[in-house]
CSV table of C-alpha atoms and ligand atoms in Angstrom, one decimal:
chain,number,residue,atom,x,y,z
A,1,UNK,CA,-22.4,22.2,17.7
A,2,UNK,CA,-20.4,20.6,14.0
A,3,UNK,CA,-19.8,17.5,13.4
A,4,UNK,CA,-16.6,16.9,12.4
A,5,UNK,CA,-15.3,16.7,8.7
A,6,UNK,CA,-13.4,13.2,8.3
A,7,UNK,CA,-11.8,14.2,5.3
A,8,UNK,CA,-11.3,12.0,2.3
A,9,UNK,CA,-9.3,8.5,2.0
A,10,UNK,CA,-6.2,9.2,-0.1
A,11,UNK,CA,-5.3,5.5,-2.3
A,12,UNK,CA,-1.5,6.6,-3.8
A,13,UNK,CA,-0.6,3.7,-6.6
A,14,UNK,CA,2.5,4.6,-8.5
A,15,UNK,CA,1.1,4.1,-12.1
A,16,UNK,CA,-2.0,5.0,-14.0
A,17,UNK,CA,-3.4,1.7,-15.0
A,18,UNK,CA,-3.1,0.8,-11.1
A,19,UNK,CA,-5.3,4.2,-10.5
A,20,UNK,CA,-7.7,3.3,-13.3
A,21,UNK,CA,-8.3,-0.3,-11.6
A,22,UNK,CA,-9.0,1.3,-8.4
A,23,UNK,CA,-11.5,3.7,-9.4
A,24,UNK,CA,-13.5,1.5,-11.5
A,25,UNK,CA,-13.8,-0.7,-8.6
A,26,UNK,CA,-14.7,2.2,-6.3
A,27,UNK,CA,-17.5,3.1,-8.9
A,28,UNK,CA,-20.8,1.1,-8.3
A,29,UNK,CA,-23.6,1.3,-10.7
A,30,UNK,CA,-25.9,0.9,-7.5
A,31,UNK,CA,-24.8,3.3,-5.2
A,32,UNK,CA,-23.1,6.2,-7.2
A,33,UNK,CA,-22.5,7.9,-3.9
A,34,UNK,CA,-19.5,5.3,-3.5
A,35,UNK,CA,-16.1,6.6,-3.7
A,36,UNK,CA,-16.9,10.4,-3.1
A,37,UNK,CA,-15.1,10.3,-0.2
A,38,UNK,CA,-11.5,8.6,-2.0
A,39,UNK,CA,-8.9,10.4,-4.3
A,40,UNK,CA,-7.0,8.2,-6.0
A,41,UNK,CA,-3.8,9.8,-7.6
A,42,UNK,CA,-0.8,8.2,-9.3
A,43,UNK,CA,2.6,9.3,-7.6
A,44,UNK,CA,5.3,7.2,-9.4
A,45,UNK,CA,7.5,3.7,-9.2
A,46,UNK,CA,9.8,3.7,-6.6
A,47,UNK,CA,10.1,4.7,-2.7
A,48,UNK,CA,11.1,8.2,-3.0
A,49,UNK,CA,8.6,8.9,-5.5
A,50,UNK,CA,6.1,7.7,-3.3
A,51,UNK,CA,6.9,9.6,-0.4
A,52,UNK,CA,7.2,13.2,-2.1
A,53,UNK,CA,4.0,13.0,-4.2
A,54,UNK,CA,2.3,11.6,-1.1
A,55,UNK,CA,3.8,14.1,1.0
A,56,UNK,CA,2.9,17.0,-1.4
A,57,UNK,CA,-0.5,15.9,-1.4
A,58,UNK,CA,-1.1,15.7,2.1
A,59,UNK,CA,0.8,18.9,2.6
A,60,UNK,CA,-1.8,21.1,0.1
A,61,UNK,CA,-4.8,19.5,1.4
A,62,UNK,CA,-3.6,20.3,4.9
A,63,UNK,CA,-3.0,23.9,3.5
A,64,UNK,CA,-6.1,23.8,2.0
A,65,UNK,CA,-7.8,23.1,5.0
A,66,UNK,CA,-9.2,19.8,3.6
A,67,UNK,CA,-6.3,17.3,5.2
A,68,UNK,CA,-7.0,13.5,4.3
A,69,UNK,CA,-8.0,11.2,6.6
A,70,UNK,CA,-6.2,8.4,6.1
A,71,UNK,CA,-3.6,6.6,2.9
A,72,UNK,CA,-3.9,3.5,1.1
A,73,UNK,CA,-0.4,2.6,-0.8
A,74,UNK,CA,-2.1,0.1,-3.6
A,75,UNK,CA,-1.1,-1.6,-6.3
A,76,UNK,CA,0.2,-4.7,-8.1
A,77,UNK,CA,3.3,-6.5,-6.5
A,78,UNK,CA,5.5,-9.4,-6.6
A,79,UNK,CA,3.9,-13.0,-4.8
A,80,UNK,CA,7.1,-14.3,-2.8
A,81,UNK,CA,6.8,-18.5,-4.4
A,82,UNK,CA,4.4,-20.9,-2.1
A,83,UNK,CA,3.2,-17.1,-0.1
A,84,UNK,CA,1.4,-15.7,-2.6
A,85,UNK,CA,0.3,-16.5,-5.8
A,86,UNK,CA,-1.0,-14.3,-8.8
A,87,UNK,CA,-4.1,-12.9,-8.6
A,88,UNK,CA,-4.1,-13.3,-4.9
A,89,UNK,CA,-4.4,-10.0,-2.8
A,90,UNK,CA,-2.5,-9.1,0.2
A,91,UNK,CA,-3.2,-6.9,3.3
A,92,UNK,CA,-0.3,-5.6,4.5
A,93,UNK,CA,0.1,-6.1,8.3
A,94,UNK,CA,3.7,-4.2,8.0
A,95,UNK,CA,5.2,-2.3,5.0
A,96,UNK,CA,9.1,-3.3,5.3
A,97,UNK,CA,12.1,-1.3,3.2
A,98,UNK,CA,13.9,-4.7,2.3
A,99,UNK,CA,17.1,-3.3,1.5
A,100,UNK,CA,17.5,-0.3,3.2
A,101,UNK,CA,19.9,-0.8,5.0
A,102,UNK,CA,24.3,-2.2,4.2
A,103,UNK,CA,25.7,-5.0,2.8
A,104,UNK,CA,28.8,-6.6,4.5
A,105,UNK,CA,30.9,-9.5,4.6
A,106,UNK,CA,28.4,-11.2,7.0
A,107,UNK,CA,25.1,-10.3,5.4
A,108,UNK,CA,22.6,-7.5,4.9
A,109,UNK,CA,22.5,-4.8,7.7
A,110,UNK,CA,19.1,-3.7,8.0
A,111,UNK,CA,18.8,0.4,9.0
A,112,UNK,CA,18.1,-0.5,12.9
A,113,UNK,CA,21.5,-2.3,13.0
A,114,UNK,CA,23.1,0.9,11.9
A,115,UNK,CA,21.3,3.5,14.4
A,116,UNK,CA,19.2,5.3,12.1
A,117,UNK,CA,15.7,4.6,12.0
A,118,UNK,CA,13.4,1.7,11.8
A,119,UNK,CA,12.7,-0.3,8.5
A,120,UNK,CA,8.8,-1.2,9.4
A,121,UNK,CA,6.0,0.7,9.2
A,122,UNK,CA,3.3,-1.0,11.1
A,123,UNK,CA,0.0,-0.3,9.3
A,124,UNK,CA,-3.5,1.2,11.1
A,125,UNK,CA,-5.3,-1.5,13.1
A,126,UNK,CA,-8.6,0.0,12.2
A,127,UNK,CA,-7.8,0.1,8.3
A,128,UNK,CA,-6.3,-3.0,8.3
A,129,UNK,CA,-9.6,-4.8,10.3
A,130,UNK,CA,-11.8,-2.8,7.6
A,131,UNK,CA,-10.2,-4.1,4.3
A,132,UNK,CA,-9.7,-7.6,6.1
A,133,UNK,CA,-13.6,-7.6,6.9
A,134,UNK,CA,-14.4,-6.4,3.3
A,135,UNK,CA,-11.7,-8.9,1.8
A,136,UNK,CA,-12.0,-12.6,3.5
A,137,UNK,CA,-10.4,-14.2,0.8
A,138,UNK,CA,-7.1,-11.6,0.8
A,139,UNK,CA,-4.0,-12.6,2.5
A,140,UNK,CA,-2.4,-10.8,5.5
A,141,UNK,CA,1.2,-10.6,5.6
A,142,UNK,CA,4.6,-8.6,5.5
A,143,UNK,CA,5.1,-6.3,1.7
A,144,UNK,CA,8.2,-5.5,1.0
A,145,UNK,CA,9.7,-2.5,-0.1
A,146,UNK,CA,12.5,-2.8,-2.8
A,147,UNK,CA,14.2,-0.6,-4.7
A,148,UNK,CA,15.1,-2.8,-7.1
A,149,UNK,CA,13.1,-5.7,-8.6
A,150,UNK,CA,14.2,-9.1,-7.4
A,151,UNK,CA,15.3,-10.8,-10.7
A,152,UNK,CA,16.8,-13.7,-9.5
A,153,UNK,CA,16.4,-17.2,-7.6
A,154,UNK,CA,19.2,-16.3,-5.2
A,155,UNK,CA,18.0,-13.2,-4.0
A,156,UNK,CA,14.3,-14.5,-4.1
A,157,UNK,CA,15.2,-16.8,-1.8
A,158,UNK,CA,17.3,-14.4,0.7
A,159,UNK,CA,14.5,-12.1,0.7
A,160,UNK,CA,12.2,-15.0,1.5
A,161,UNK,CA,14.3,-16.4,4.6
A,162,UNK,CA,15.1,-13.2,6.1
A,163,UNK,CA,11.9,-12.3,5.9
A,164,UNK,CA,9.8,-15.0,7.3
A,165,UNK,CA,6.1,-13.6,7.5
A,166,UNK,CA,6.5,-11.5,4.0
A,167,UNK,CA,4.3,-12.6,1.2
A,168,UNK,CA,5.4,-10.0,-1.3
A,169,UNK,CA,6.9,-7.3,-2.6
A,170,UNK,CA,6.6,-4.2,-4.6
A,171,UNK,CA,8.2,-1.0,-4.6
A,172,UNK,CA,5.9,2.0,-2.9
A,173,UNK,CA,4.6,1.2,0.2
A,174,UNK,CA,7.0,2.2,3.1
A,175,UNK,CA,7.9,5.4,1.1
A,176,UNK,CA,3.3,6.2,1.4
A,177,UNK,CA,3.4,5.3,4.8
A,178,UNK,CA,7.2,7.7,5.9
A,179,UNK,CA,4.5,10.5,4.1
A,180,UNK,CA,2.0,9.3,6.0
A,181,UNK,CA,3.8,8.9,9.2
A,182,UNK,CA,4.9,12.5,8.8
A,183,UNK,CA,1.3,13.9,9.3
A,184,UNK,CA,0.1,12.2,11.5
A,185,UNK,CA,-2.4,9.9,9.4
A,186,UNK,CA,-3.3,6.2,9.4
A,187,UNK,CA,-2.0,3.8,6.9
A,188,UNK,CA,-2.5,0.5,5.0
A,189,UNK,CA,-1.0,-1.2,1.8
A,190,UNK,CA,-2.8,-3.2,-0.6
A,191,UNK,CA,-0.9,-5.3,-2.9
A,192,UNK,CA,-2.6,-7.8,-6.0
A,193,UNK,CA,-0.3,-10.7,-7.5
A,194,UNK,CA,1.5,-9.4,-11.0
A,195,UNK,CA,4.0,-12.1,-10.9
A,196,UNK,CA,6.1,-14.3,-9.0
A,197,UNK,CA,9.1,-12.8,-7.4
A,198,UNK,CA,12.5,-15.3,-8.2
A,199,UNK,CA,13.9,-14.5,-11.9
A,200,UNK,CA,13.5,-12.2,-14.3
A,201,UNK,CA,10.5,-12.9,-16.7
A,202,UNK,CA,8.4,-10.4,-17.8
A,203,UNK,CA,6.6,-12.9,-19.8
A,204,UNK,CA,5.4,-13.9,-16.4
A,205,UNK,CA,3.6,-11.2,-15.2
A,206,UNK,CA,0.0,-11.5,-15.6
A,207,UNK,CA,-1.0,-7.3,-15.4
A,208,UNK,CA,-4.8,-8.6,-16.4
A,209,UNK,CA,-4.9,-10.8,-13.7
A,210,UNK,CA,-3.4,-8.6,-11.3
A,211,UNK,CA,-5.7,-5.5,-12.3
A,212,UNK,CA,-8.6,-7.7,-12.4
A,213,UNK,CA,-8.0,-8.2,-8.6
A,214,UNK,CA,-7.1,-4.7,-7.5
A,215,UNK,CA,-10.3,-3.4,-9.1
A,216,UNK,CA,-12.4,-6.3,-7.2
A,217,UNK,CA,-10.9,-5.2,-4.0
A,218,UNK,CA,-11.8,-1.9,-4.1
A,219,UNK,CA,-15.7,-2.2,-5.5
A,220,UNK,CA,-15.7,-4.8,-2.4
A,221,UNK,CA,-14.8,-1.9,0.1
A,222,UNK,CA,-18.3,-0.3,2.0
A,223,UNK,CA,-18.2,3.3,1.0
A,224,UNK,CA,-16.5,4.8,4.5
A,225,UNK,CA,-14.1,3.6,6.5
A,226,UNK,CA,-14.8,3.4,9.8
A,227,UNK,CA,-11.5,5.2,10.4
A,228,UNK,CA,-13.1,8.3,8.2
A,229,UNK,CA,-16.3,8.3,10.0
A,230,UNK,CA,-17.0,11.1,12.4
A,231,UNK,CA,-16.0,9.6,15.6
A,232,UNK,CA,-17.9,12.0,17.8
A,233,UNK,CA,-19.1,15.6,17.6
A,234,UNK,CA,-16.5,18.5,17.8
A,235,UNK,CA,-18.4,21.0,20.3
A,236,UNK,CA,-17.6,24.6,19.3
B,301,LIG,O1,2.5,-2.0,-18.4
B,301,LIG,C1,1.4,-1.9,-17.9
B,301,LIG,O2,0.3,-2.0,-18.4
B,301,LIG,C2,1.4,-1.9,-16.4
B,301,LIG,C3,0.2,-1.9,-15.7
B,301,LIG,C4,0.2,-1.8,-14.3
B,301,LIG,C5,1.4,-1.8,-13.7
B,301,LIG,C6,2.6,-1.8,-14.4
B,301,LIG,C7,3.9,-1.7,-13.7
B,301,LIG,O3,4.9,-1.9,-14.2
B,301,LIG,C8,3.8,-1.4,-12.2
B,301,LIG,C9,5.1,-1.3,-11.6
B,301,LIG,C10,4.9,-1.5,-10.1
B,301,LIG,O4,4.6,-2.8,-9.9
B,301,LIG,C11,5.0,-3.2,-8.6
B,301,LIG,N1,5.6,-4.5,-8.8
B,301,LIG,C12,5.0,-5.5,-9.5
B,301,LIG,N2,5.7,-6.7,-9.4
B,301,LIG,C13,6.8,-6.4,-8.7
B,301,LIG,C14,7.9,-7.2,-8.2
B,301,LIG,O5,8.0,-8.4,-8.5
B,301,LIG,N3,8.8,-6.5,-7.5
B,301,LIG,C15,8.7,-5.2,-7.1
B,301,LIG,N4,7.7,-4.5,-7.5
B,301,LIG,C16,6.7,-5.0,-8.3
B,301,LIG,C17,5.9,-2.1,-8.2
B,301,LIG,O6,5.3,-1.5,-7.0
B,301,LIG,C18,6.0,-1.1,-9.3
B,301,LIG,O7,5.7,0.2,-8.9
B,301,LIG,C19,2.6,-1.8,-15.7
């Protein structure tokens, strides 16, 4: 009789200094053993870059006969004003692609409305319970997917009423969780507050603050997820 191999936790964040806070949050001083099980790798800014390094990596592990277990799309994000402010971190209960979708006379067309596909990944139940247990103080709510950076009050506030349970946005997580959909793996999204989404200021965005927090979430995580954990014993 083997046990199983759960396979590692894959975290994708689309830029170095995101990666950087999340392993030095994973490391812990009293229990070096922590964070053997991630790999945290930096796949770009923006949706499709998300899902092709994410896809690539699952794809060689699978090769490899090491597939992951499970991906984490994490990062820093826009806080949608009075949902989310900065510093605060969100748990993503669904990781929407905002504007994917038509314009028209009457108003944004989401993908649904024009027969091809669905706009929301749900994310894993289990994941999603874990990093809530390990994170009381984070918010749970909708992140959105843009492809473009809201930079103004108007579209802030669209964004906000056509999306009532959203607290945020950033620019990654629906492409990680197409990739991860794709093989078959659980998914989550963890976003920290850079800055407020409405218009353009990048004096605004508080990066310390919002690395400060991603790092903090991730030394808070227990080592394993119960998600990775051998569920029961593979008889061979
Ligand atoms: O310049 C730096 O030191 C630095 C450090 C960490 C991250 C950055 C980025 O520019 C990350 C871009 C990344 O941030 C997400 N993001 C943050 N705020 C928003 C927003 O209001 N709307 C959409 N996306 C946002 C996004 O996921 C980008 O990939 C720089």
């Amino acid at each position: 009789m083997q046990l199983s191999h759960p396979g590692p936790l894959l975290v994708v964040t689309a830029v170095e200094p995101e990666a950087a806070a999340v392993r030095a949050g994973l490391i812990d001083p009293r229990e070096p053993s922590t964070g053997t099980n991630v790999v945290v790798a930096v796949a770009g800014v923006g949706s499709a870059e998300a899902a092709a390094g994410t896809a690539r990596l699952l794809a060689l592990a699978e090769a490899a006969g090491r597939p992951y277990a499970a991906v984490i799309s994490a990062g820093i994000g826009g806080g949608l004003p009075g949902r989310a402010a900065i510093g605060d971190t969100v748990i993503a209960a669904r990781s929407v692609a905002a504007d994917l979708g038509a314009d028209s006379p009457d108003g944004y067309l989401p993908i649904e409305r024009l027969g091809f596909g669905n706009s929301t990944a749900v994310t894993d139940e289990d994941l999603s319970v874990w990093l809530r247990a390990a994170l009381p103080d984070a918010l749970t709510g909708d992140v959105l997917t843009v492809n473009t950076v809201t930079g103004t009050a108007a579209r802030a506030t669209g964004l906000a009423a056509r999306h009532p349970s959203a607290l945020a946005e950033a620019m990654e997580g629906y492409g990680v969780a197409v990739a991860a959909r794709a093989a078959g793996l659980p998914f989550a999204e963890l976003r920290t507050i850079s800055n407020p989404v409405g218009p353009r200021d990048r004096a605004a965005w508080n990066l310390p603050a919002a690395l400060t927090s991603l790092k903090a979430a991730f030394a808070a995580l227990p080592a394993v997820p119960p998600v990775l954990a051998p569920a029961k014993p593979i008889i061979e």
